[in-house]
Amino acid sequence: APIIEKTQHNAKLKDVFSIVTAAVVGVILNLTIFFGRAVMFPQGFSLPDINFIALGWVVISFVFLHKFKTNIIIWIGVSAVFGLLLYLTGIQY
């Protein structure tokens, strides 16, 4: 804790941390777009090939996480169970 207290008043260190934070956020956003596109459009970027089950789950997830403030860890578990049920039932998307 004392080391962290010393770094709070160092302007140069704060600048470096803000640049690193921006880079990490950029990488996470890039990966989100990459994986989202791979899941939503598994055959390529065309409207007839869209995965409507994945699109529906994204919309449901957005509503539950933002409107109902569902715990993210619980929602990851719910999503895993949903994916397992899709796999076990053999539903093709």
PDB file of C-alpha atoms in Angstrom:
ATOM      1  CA  ALA A   1       0.000   0.000   0.000  1.00  0.00           C
ATOM      2  CA  PRO A   2       2.750   2.566   0.672  1.00  0.00           C
ATOM      3  CA  ILE A   3       4.148   2.093  -2.841  1.00  0.00           C
ATOM      4  CA  ILE A   4       0.733   2.746  -4.361  1.00  0.00           C
ATOM      5  CA  GLU A   5       0.362   5.881  -2.260  1.00  0.00           C
ATOM      6  CA  LYS A   6       3.670   7.206  -3.616  1.00  0.00           C
ATOM      7  CA  THR A   7       2.630   6.632  -7.221  1.00  0.00           C
ATOM      8  CA  GLN A   8      -0.611   8.623  -6.877  1.00  0.00           C
ATOM      9  CA  HIS A   9       1.269  11.923  -6.867  1.00  0.00           C
ATOM     10  CA  ASN A  10       3.669  11.093  -9.699  1.00  0.00           C
ATOM     11  CA  ALA A  11       2.315  12.788 -12.855  1.00  0.00           C
ATOM     12  CA  LYS A  12       4.623  10.944 -15.255  1.00  0.00           C
ATOM     13  CA  LEU A  13       3.633   7.580 -13.861  1.00  0.00           C
ATOM     14  CA  LYS A  14      -0.044   8.518 -14.105  1.00  0.00           C
ATOM     15  CA  ASP A  15       0.465   9.400 -17.783  1.00  0.00           C
ATOM     16  CA  VAL A  16       2.125   6.052 -18.464  1.00  0.00           C
ATOM     17  CA  PHE A  17      -0.673   4.172 -16.699  1.00  0.00           C
ATOM     18  CA  SER A  18      -3.333   6.050 -18.659  1.00  0.00           C
ATOM     19  CA  ILE A  19      -1.615   5.143 -21.951  1.00  0.00           C
ATOM     20  CA  VAL A  20      -1.338   1.495 -20.929  1.00  0.00           C
ATOM     21  CA  THR A  21      -4.993   1.502 -19.857  1.00  0.00           C
ATOM     22  CA  ALA A  22      -6.067   2.951 -23.204  1.00  0.00           C
ATOM     23  CA  ALA A  23      -4.060   0.307 -25.049  1.00  0.00           C
ATOM     24  CA  VAL A  24      -5.588  -2.524 -23.019  1.00  0.00           C
ATOM     25  CA  VAL A  25      -9.105  -1.187 -23.583  1.00  0.00           C
ATOM     26  CA  GLY A  26      -8.374  -0.961 -27.313  1.00  0.00           C
ATOM     27  CA  VAL A  27      -7.168  -4.569 -27.443  1.00  0.00           C
ATOM     28  CA  ILE A  28     -10.240  -5.786 -25.535  1.00  0.00           C
ATOM     29  CA  LEU A  29     -12.546  -3.876 -27.886  1.00  0.00           C
ATOM     30  CA  ASN A  30     -10.743  -5.284 -30.930  1.00  0.00           C
ATOM     31  CA  LEU A  31     -11.055  -8.852 -29.610  1.00  0.00           C
ATOM     32  CA  THR A  32     -14.728  -8.291 -28.798  1.00  0.00           C
ATOM     33  CA  ILE A  33     -15.441  -7.207 -32.350  1.00  0.00           C
ATOM     34  CA  PHE A  34     -13.342 -10.039 -33.810  1.00  0.00           C
ATOM     35  CA  PHE A  35     -14.978 -12.813 -31.771  1.00  0.00           C
ATOM     36  CA  GLY A  36     -18.456 -11.288 -32.049  1.00  0.00           C
ATOM     37  CA  ARG A  37     -18.178 -11.205 -35.811  1.00  0.00           C
ATOM     38  CA  ALA A  38     -16.875 -14.794 -35.880  1.00  0.00           C
ATOM     39  CA  VAL A  39     -19.834 -15.983 -33.788  1.00  0.00           C
ATOM     40  CA  MET A  40     -22.556 -13.931 -35.476  1.00  0.00           C
ATOM     41  CA  PHE A  41     -21.364 -14.524 -39.027  1.00  0.00           C
ATOM     42  CA  PRO A  42     -19.658 -17.950 -39.049  1.00  0.00           C
ATOM     43  CA  GLN A  43     -19.781 -18.290 -42.861  1.00  0.00           C
ATOM     44  CA  GLY A  44     -18.656 -14.764 -43.634  1.00  0.00           C
ATOM     45  CA  PHE A  45     -20.145 -11.312 -43.408  1.00  0.00           C
ATOM     46  CA  SER A  46     -23.504 -11.746 -45.155  1.00  0.00           C
ATOM     47  CA  LEU A  47     -27.035 -11.287 -43.821  1.00  0.00           C
ATOM     48  CA  PRO A  48     -28.432 -14.705 -44.854  1.00  0.00           C
ATOM     49  CA  ASP A  49     -25.657 -16.464 -42.911  1.00  0.00           C
ATOM     50  CA  ILE A  50     -26.284 -14.689 -39.598  1.00  0.00           C
ATOM     51  CA  ASN A  51     -26.511 -16.861 -36.491  1.00  0.00           C
ATOM     52  CA  PHE A  52     -29.881 -15.792 -35.086  1.00  0.00           C
ATOM     53  CA  ILE A  53     -29.517 -17.864 -31.908  1.00  0.00           C
ATOM     54  CA  ALA A  54     -26.300 -16.011 -31.066  1.00  0.00           C
ATOM     55  CA  LEU A  55     -27.870 -12.671 -31.978  1.00  0.00           C
ATOM     56  CA  GLY A  56     -30.842 -13.400 -29.737  1.00  0.00           C
ATOM     57  CA  TRP A  57     -28.573 -14.421 -26.881  1.00  0.00           C
ATOM     58  CA  VAL A  58     -26.566 -11.211 -27.254  1.00  0.00           C
ATOM     59  CA  VAL A  59     -29.764  -9.146 -27.025  1.00  0.00           C
ATOM     60  CA  ILE A  60     -31.001 -11.141 -24.016  1.00  0.00           C
ATOM     61  CA  SER A  61     -27.609 -10.784 -22.330  1.00  0.00           C
ATOM     62  CA  PHE A  62     -27.543  -7.044 -22.937  1.00  0.00           C
ATOM     63  CA  VAL A  63     -31.004  -6.623 -21.406  1.00  0.00           C
ATOM     64  CA  PHE A  64     -30.252  -8.760 -18.354  1.00  0.00           C
ATOM     65  CA  LEU A  65     -26.847  -7.205 -17.706  1.00  0.00           C
ATOM     66  CA  HIS A  66     -27.841  -3.583 -18.195  1.00  0.00           C
ATOM     67  CA  LYS A  67     -31.522  -3.327 -17.307  1.00  0.00           C
ATOM     68  CA  PHE A  68     -31.735  -5.925 -14.543  1.00  0.00           C
ATOM     69  CA  LYS A  69     -28.095  -5.519 -13.344  1.00  0.00           C
ATOM     70  CA  THR A  70     -27.466  -9.273 -13.265  1.00  0.00           C
ATOM     71  CA  ASN A  71     -24.165 -10.381 -11.738  1.00  0.00           C
ATOM     72  CA  ILE A  72     -21.674 -11.043 -14.557  1.00  0.00           C
ATOM     73  CA  ILE A  73     -20.317 -14.245 -12.976  1.00  0.00           C
ATOM     74  CA  ILE A  74     -23.832 -15.663 -12.662  1.00  0.00           C
ATOM     75  CA  TRP A  75     -24.582 -14.664 -16.250  1.00  0.00           C
ATOM     76  CA  ILE A  76     -21.447 -16.423 -17.508  1.00  0.00           C
ATOM     77  CA  GLY A  77     -22.724 -19.575 -15.807  1.00  0.00           C
ATOM     78  CA  VAL A  78     -26.187 -19.128 -17.342  1.00  0.00           C
ATOM     79  CA  SER A  79     -24.572 -18.649 -20.753  1.00  0.00           C
ATOM     80  CA  ALA A  80     -22.476 -21.787 -20.299  1.00  0.00           C
ATOM     81  CA  VAL A  81     -25.587 -23.804 -19.423  1.00  0.00           C
ATOM     82  CA  PHE A  82     -27.395 -22.346 -22.455  1.00  0.00           C
ATOM     83  CA  GLY A  83     -24.501 -23.314 -24.722  1.00  0.00           C
ATOM     84  CA  LEU A  84     -24.365 -26.799 -23.217  1.00  0.00           C
ATOM     85  CA  LEU A  85     -28.110 -27.250 -23.783  1.00  0.00           C
ATOM     86  CA  LEU A  86     -27.721 -26.152 -27.401  1.00  0.00           C
ATOM     87  CA  TYR A  87     -24.916 -28.662 -27.836  1.00  0.00           C
ATOM     88  CA  LEU A  88     -26.765 -31.546 -26.145  1.00  0.00           C
ATOM     89  CA  THR A  89     -29.993 -30.947 -28.047  1.00  0.00           C
ATOM     90  CA  GLY A  90     -28.122 -30.755 -31.329  1.00  0.00           C
ATOM     91  CA  ILE A  91     -29.722 -27.494 -32.423  1.00  0.00           C
ATOM     92  CA  GLN A  92     -27.924 -26.277 -35.516  1.00  0.00           C
ATOM     93  CA  TYR A  93     -27.397 -22.586 -36.047  1.00  0.00           C
TER      94      TYR A  93
END
